[in-house]
PDB file of C-alpha atoms in Angstrom:
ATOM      1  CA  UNK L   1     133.281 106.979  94.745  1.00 54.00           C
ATOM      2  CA  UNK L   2     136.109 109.225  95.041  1.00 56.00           C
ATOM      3  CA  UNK L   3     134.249 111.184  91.598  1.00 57.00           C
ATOM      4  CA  UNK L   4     130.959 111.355  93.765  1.00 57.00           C
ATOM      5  CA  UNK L   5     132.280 113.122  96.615  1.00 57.00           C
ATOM      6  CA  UNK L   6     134.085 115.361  94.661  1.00 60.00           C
ATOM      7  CA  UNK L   7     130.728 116.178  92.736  1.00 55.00           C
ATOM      8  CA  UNK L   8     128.116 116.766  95.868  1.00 55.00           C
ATOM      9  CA  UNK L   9     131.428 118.558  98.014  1.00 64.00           C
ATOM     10  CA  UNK L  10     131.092 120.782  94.868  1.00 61.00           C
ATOM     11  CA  UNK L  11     127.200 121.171  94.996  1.00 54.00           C
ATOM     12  CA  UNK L  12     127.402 122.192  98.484  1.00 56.00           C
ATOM     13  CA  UNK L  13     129.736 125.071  97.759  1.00 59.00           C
ATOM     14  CA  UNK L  14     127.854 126.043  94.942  1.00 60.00           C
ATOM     15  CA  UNK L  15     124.957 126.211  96.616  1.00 59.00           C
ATOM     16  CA  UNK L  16     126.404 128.184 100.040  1.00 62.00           C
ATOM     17  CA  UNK L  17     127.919 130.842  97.739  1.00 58.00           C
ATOM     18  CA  UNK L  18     124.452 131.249  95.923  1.00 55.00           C
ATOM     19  CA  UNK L  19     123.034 131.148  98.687  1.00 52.00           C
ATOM     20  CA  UNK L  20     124.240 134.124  99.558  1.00 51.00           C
ATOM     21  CA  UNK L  21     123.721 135.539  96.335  1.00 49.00           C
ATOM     22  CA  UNK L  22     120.534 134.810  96.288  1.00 46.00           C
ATOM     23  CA  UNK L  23     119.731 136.269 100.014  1.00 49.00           C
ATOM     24  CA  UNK L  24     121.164 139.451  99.235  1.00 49.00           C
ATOM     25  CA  UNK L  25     119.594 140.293  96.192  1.00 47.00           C
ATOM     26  CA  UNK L  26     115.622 141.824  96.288  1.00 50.00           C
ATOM     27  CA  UNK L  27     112.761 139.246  96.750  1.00 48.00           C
ATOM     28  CA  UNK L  28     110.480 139.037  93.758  1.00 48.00           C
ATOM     29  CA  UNK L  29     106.853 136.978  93.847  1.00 50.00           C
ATOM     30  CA  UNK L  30     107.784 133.017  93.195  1.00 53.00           C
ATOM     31  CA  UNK L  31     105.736 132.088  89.737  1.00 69.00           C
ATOM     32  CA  UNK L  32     107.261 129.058  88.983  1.00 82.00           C
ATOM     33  CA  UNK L  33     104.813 125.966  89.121  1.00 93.00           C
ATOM     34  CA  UNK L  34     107.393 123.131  87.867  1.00 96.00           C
ATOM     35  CA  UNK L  35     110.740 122.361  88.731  1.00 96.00           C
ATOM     36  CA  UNK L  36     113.507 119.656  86.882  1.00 98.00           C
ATOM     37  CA  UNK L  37     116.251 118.404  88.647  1.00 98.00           C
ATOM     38  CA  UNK L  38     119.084 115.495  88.267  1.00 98.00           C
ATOM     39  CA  UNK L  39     121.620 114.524  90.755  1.00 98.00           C
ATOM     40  CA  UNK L  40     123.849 112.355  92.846  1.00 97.00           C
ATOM     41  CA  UNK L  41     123.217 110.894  96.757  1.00 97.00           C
ATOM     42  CA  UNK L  42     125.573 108.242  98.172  1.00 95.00           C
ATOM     43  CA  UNK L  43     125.470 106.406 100.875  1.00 94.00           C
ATOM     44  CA  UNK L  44     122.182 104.998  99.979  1.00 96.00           C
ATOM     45  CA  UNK L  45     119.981 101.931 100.896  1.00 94.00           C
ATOM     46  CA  UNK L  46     121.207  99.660  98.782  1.00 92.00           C
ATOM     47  CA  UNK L  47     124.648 100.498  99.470  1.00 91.00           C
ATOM     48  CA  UNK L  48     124.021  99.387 103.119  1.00 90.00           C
ATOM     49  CA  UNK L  49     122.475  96.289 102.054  1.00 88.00           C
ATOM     50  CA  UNK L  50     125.472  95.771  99.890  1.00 86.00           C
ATOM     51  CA  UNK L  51     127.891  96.236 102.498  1.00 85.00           C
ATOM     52  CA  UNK L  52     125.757  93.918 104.939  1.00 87.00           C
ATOM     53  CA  UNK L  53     126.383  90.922 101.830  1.00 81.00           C
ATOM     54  CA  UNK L  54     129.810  91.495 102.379  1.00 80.00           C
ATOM     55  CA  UNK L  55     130.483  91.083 105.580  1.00 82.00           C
ATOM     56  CA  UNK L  56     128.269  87.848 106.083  1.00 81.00           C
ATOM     57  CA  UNK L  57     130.557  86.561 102.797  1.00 73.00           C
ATOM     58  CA  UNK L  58     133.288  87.409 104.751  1.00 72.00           C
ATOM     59  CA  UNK L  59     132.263  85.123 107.302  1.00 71.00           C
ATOM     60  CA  UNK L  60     131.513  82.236 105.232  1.00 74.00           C
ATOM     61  CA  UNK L  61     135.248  82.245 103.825  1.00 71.00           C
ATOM     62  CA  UNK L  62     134.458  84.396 100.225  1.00 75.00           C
ATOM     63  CA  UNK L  63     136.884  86.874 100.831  1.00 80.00           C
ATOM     64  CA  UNK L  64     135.625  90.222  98.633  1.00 81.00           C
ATOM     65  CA  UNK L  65     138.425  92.305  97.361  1.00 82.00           C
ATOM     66  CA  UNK L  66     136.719  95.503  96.278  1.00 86.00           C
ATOM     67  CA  UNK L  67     133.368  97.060  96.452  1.00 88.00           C
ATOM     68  CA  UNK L  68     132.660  99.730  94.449  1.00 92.00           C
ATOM     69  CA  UNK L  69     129.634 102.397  93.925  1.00 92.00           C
ATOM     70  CA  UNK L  70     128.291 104.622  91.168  1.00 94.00           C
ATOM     71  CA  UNK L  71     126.119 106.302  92.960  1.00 94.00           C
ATOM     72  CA  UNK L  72     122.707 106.896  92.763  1.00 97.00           C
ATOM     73  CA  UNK L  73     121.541 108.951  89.786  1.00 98.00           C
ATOM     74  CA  UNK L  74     118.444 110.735  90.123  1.00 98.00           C
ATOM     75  CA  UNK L  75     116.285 112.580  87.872  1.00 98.00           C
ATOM     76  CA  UNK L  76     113.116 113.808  89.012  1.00 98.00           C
ATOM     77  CA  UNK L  77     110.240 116.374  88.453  1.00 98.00           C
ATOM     78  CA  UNK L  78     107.824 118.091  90.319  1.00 97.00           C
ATOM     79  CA  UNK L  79     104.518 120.398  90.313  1.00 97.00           C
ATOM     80  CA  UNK L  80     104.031 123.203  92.883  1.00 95.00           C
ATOM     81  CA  UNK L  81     100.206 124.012  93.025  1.00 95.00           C
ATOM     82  CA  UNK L  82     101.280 126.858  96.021  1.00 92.00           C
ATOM     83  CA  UNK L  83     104.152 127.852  97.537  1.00 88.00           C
ATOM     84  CA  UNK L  84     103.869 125.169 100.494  1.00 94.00           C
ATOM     85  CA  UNK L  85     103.521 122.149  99.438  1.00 95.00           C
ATOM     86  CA  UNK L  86     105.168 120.089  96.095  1.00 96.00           C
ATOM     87  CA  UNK L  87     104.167 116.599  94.371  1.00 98.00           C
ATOM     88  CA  UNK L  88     106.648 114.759  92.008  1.00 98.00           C
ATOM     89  CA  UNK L  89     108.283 111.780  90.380  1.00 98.00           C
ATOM     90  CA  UNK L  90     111.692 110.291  90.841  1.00 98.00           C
ATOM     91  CA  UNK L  91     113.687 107.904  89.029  1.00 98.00           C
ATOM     92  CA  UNK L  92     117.121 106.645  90.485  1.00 98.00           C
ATOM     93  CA  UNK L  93     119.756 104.700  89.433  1.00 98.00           C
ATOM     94  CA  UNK L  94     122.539 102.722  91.327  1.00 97.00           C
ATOM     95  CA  UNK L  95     124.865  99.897  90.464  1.00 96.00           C
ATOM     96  CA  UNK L  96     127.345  98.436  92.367  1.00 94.00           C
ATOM     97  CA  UNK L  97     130.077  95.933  91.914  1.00 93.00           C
ATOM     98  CA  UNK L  98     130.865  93.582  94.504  1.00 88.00           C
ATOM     99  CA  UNK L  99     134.618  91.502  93.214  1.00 87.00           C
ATOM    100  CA  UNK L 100     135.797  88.333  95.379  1.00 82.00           C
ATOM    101  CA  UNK L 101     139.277  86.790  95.582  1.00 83.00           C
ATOM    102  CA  UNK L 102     138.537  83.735  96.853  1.00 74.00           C
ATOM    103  CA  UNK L 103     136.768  82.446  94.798  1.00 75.00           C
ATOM    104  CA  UNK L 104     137.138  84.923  91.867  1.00 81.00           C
ATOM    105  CA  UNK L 105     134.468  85.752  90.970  1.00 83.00           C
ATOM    106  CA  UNK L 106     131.651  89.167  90.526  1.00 87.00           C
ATOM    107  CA  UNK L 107     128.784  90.255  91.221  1.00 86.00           C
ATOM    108  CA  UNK L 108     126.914  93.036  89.912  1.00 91.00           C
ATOM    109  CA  UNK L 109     123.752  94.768  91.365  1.00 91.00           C
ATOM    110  CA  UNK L 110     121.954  97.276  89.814  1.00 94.00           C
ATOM    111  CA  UNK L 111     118.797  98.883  91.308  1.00 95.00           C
ATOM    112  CA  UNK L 112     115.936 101.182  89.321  1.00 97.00           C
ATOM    113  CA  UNK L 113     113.391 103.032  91.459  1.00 98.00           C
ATOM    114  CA  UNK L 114     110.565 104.896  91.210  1.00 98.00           C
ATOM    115  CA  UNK L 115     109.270 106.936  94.081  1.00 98.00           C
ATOM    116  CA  UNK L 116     106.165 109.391  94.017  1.00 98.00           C
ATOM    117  CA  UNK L 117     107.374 112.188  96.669  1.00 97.00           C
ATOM    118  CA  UNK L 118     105.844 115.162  98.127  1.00 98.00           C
ATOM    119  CA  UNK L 119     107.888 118.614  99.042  1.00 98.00           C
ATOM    120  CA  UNK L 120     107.295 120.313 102.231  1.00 98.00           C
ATOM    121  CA  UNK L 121     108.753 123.515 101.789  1.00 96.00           C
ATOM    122  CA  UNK L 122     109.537 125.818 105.350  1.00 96.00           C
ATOM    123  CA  UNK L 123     110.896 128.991 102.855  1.00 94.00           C
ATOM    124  CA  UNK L 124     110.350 129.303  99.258  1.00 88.00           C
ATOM    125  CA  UNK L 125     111.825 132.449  97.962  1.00 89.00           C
ATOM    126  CA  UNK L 126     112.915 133.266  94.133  1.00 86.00           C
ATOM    127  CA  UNK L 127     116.288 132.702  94.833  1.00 91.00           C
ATOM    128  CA  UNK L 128     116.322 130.285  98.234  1.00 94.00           C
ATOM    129  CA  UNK L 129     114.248 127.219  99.308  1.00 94.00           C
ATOM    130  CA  UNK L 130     114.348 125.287 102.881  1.00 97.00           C
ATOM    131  CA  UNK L 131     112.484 122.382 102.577  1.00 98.00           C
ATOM    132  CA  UNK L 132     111.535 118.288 103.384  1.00 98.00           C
ATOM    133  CA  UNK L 133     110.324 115.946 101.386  1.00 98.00           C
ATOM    134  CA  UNK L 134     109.283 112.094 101.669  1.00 98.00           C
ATOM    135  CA  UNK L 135     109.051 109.970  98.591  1.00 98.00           C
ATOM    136  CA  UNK L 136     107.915 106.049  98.614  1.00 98.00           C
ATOM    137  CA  UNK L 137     107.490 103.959  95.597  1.00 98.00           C
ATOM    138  CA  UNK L 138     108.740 100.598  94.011  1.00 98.00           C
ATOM    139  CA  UNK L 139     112.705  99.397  93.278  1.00 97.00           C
ATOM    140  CA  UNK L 140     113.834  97.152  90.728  1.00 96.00           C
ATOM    141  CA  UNK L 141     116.564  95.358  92.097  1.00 90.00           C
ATOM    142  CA  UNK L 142     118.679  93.264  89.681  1.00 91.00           C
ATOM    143  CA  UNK L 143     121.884  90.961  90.780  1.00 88.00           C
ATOM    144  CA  UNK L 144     124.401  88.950  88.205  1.00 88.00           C
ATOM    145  CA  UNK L 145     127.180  86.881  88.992  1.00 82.00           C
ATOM    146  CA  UNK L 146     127.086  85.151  91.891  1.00 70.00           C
ATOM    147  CA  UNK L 147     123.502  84.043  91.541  1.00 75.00           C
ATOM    148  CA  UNK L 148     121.483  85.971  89.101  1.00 83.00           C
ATOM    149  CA  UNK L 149     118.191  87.449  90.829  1.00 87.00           C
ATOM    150  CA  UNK L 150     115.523  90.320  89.720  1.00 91.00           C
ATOM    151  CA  UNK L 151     112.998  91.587  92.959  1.00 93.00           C
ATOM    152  CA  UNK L 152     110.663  94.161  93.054  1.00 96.00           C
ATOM    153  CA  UNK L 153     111.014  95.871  96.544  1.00 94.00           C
ATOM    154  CA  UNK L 154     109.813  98.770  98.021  1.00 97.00           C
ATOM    155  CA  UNK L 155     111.498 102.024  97.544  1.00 97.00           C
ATOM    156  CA  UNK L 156     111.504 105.178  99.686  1.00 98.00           C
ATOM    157  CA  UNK L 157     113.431 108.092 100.602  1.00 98.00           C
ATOM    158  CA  UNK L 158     113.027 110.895 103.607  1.00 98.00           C
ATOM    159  CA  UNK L 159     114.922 113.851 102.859  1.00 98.00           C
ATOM    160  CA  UNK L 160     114.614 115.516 106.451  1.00 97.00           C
ATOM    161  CA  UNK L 161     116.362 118.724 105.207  1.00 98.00           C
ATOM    162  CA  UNK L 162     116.941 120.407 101.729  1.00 98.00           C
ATOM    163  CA  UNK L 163     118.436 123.365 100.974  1.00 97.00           C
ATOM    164  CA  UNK L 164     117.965 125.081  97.175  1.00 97.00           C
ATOM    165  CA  UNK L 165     119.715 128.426  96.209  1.00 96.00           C
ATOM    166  CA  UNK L 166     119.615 130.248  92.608  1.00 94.00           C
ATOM    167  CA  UNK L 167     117.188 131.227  90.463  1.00 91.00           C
ATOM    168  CA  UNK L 168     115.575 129.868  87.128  1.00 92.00           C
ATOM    169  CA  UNK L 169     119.123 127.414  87.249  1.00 94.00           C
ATOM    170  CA  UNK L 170     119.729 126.166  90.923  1.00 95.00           C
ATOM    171  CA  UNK L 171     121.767 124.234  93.142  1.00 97.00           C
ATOM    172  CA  UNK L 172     120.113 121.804  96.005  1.00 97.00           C
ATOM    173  CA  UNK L 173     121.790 119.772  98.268  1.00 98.00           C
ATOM    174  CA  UNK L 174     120.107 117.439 101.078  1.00 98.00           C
ATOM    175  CA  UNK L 175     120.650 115.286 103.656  1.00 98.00           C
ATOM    176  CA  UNK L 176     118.027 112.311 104.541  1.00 97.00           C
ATOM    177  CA  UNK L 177     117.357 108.615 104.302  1.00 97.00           C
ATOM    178  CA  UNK L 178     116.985 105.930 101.431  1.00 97.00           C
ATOM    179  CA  UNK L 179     117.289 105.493  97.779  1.00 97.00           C
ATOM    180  CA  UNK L 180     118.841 108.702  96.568  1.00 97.00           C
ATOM    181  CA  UNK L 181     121.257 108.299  99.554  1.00 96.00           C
ATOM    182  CA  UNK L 182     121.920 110.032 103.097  1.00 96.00           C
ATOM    183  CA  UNK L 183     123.881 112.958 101.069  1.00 97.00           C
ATOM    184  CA  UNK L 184     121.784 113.884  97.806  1.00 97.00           C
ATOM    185  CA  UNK L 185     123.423 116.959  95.300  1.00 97.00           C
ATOM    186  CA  UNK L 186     122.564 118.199  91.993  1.00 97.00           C
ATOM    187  CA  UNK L 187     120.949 121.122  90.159  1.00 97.00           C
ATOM    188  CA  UNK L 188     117.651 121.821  88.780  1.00 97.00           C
ATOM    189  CA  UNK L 189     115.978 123.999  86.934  1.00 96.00           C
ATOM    190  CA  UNK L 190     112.538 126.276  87.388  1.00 92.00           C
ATOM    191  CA  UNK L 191     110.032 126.668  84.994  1.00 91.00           C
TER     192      UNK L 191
END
């Protein structure tokens, strides 16, 4: 957890300081159609749900000793027919370990999602985007130990602000709701 913090806290930065890179240097025409980006969120949906387990455990007498996160992994793509408006794909990937004292014993849930997500963008400069983007789709969600289960659910994420700064190689960072987490960092690329 401590690892994930450290990374988006570092994605933020990055992305103030080219932030103001990018708003100081001369505006060019914005040609780039696709854009390919991987990152981090925590704090995510399944996260909550996880922590929700453990406290009703709690109060059936399994006493949990440690939770612990990866965070959610996202790699996603996405087309840009104008400067407005964006459509895309996003994977994500989370698993989280859930370990009990009493009774020993683990439990292991890892989640894959899909989500199909369209970009609102408020500025879309070369070098600076300000944007939101809402994203719904379908979530694989796998538990073992502890009673082995395998769901579909629904998936979905509202990012109600983004922020992008750089050029062909960028830094994003956003803050919203769902799979890819209240905090989301990473970088992407332009193409």
């Amino acid at each position: 957890m401590r690892k994930n913090c450290f990374l988006c806290i570092s994605c933020l930065l990055l992305t103030i300081l080219m932030s103001k890179v990018a708003l100081a240097q001369k505006e060019e025409p914005v040609s780039k159609k696709h854009q390919i980006a991987v990152g981090v969120g925590l704090l995510t949906i399944p996260d909550v749900l996880t922590d929700i387990s453990v406290i009703a455990s709690d109060a059936v007498g399994q006493d949990v000793d440690e939770v612990r996160s990866s965070g959610a992994y996202s790699l996603s793509y996405r087309y840009f027919p104008n400067r407005q408006w964006g459509i895309g794909i996003t994977g994500v990937f989370e698993k989280i370990d859930v370990h009990y004292t009493n009774p020993a014993a683990k439990s292991t849930f890892n989640t894959f999602a899909m989500l199909v997500n369209g970009q609102f963008n408020y500025i879309m400069k070369p070098r600076f985007d300000l944007y939101s983007r809402l994203g719904a789709g379908i979530c694989n969600f796998n538990q073992t130990g502890g009673g082995n289960t395998n769901d579909n659910i629904f998936a979905f994420q509202v990012t109600a602000i983004g922020v992008r700064a750089g050029g062909v190689f960028n830094t994003f960072v956003e803050a919203g709701f769902g799979f890819e987490g209240l905090i989301h960092a990473g970088i992407s690329l332009r193409l």
